[in-house]
mmCIF file with all atom_site columns, C-alpha atoms in Angstrom:
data_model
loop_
_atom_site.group_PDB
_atom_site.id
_atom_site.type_symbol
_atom_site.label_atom_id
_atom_site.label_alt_id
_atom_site.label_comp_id
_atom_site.label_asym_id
_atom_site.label_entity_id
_atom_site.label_seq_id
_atom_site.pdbx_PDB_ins_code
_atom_site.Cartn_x
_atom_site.Cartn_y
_atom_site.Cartn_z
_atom_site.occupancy
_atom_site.B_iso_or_equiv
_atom_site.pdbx_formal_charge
_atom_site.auth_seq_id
_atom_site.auth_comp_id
_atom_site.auth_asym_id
_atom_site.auth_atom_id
_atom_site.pdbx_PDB_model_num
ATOM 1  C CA . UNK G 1 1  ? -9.403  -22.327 -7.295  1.00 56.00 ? 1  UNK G CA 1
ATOM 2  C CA . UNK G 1 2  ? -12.422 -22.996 -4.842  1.00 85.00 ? 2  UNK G CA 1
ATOM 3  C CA . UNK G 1 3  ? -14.517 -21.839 -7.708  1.00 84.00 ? 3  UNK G CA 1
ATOM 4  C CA . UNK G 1 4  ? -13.887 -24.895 -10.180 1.00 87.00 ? 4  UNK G CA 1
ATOM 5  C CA . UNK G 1 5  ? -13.532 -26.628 -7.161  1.00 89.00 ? 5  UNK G CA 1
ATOM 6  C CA . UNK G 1 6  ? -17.668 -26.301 -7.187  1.00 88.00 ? 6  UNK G CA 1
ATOM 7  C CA . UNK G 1 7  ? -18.022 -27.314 -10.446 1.00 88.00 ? 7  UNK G CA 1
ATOM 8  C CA . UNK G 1 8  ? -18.081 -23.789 -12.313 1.00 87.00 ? 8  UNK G CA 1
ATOM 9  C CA . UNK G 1 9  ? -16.178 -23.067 -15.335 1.00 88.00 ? 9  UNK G CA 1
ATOM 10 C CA . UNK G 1 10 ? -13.101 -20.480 -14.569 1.00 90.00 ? 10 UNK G CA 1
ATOM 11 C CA . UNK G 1 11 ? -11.179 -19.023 -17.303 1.00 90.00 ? 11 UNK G CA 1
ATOM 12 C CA . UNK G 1 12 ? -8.395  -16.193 -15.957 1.00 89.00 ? 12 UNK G CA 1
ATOM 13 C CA . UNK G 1 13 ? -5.980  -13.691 -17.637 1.00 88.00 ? 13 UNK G CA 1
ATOM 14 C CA . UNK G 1 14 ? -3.168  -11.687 -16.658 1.00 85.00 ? 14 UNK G CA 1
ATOM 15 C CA . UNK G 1 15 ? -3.117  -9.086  -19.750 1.00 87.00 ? 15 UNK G CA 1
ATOM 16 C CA . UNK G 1 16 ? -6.861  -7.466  -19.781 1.00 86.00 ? 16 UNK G CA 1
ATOM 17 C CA . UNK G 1 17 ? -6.207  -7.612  -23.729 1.00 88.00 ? 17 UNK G CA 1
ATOM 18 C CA . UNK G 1 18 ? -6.613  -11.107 -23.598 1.00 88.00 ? 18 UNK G CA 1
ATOM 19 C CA . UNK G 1 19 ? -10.052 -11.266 -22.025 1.00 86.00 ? 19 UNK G CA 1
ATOM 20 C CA . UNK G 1 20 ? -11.827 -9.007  -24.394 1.00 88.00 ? 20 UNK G CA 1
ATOM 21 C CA . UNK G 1 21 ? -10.188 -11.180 -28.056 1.00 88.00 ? 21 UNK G CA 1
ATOM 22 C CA . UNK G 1 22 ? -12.321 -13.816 -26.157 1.00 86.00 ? 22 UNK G CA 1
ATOM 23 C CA . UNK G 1 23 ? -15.547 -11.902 -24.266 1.00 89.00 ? 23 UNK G CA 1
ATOM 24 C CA . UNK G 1 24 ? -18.798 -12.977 -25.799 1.00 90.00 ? 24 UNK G CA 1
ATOM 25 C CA . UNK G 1 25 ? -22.285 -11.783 -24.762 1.00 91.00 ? 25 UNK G CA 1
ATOM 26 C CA . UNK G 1 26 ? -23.808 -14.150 -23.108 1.00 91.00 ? 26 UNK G CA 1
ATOM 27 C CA . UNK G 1 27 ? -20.900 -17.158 -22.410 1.00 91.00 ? 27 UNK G CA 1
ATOM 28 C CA . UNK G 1 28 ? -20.383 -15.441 -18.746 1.00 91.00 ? 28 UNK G CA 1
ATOM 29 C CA . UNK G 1 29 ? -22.702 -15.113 -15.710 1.00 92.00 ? 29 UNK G CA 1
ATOM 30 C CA . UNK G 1 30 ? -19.608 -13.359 -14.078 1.00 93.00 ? 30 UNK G CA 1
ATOM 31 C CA . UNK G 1 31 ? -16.289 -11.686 -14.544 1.00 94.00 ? 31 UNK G CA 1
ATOM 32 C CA . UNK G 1 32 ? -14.196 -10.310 -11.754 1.00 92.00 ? 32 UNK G CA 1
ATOM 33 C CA . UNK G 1 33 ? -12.029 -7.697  -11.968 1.00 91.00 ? 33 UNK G CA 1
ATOM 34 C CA . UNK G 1 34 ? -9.067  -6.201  -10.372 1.00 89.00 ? 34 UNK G CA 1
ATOM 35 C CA . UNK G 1 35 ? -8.733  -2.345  -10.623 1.00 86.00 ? 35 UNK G CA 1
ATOM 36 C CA . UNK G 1 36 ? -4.989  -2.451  -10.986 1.00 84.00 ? 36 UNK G CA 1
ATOM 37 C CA . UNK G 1 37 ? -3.251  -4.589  -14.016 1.00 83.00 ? 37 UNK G CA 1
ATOM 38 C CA . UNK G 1 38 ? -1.079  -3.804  -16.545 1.00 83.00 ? 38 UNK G CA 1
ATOM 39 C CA . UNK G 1 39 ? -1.706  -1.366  -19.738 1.00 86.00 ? 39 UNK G CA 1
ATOM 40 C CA . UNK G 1 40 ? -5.448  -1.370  -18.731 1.00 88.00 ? 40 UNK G CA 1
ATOM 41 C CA . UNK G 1 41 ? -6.892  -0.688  -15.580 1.00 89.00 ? 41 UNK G CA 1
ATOM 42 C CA . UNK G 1 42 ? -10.262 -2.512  -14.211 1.00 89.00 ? 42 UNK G CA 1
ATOM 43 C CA . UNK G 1 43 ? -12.736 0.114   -14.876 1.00 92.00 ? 43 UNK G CA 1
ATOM 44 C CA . UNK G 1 44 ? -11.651 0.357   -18.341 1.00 93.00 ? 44 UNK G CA 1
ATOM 45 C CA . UNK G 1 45 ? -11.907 -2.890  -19.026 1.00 93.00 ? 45 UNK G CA 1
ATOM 46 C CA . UNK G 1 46 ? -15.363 -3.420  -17.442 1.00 94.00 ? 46 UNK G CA 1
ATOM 47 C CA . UNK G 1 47 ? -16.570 -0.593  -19.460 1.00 95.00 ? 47 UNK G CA 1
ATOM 48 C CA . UNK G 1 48 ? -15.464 -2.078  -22.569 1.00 94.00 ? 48 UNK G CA 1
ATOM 49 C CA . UNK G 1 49 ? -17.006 -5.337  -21.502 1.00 94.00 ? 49 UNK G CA 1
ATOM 50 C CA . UNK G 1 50 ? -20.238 -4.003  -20.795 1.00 95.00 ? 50 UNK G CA 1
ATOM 51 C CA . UNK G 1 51 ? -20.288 -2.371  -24.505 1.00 95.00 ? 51 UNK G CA 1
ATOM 52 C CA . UNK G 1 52 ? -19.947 -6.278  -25.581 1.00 94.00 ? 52 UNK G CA 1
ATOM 53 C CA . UNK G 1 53 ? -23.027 -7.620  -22.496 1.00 95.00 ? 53 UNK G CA 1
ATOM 54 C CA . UNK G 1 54 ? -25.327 -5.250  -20.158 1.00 94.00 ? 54 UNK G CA 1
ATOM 55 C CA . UNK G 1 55 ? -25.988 -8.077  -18.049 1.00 94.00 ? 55 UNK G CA 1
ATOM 56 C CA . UNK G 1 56 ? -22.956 -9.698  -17.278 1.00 95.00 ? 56 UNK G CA 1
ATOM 57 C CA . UNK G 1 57 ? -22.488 -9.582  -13.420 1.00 95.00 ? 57 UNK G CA 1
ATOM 58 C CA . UNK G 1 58 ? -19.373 -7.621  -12.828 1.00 95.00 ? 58 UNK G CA 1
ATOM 59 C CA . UNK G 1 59 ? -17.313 -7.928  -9.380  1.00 94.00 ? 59 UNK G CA 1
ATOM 60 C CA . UNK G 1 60 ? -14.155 -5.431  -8.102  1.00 92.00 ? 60 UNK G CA 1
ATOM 61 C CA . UNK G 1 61 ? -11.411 -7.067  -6.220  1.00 88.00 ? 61 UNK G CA 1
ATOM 62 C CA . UNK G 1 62 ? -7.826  -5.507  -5.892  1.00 82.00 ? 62 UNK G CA 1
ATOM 63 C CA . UNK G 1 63 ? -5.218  -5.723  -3.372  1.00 78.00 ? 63 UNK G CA 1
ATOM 64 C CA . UNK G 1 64 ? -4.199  -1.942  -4.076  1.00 64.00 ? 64 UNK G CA 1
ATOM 65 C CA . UNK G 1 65 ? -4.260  0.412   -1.098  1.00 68.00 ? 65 UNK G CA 1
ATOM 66 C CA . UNK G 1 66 ? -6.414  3.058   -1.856  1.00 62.00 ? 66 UNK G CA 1
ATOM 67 C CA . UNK G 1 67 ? -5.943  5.257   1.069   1.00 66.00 ? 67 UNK G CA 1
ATOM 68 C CA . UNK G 1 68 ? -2.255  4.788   2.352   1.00 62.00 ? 68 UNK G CA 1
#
């Protein structure tokens, strides 16, 4: 991933369970999100991560078509 590539720390999940057993406030200068995943989509994960950290930058990306 280009990120680690850079020398940043990159930790990634494919259940959006996963990611909140292991969120803690201020470990994370940024998590990105895609809207569409399995038994949780993006926003309601990002909402329950911003209950854990106000000021964790938070970044949308999905490759679901919106507007077919």
């Amino acid at each position: 991933m280009g990120l680690q590539a850079n020398g940043l720390k990159v930790n990634t999940f494919n259940d959006p369970q996963l990611p909140l057993s292991e969120f803690k406030e201020g470990v994370y200068d940024l998590v990105i999100l895609d809207y569409k995943m399995p038994k949780m989509n993006g926003f309601e994960l990002y909402r329950k991560i911003r209950m854990m950290d106000e000021k964790v930058g938070v970044c949308f990306l999905t490759a679901f078509d919106l507007h077919p």
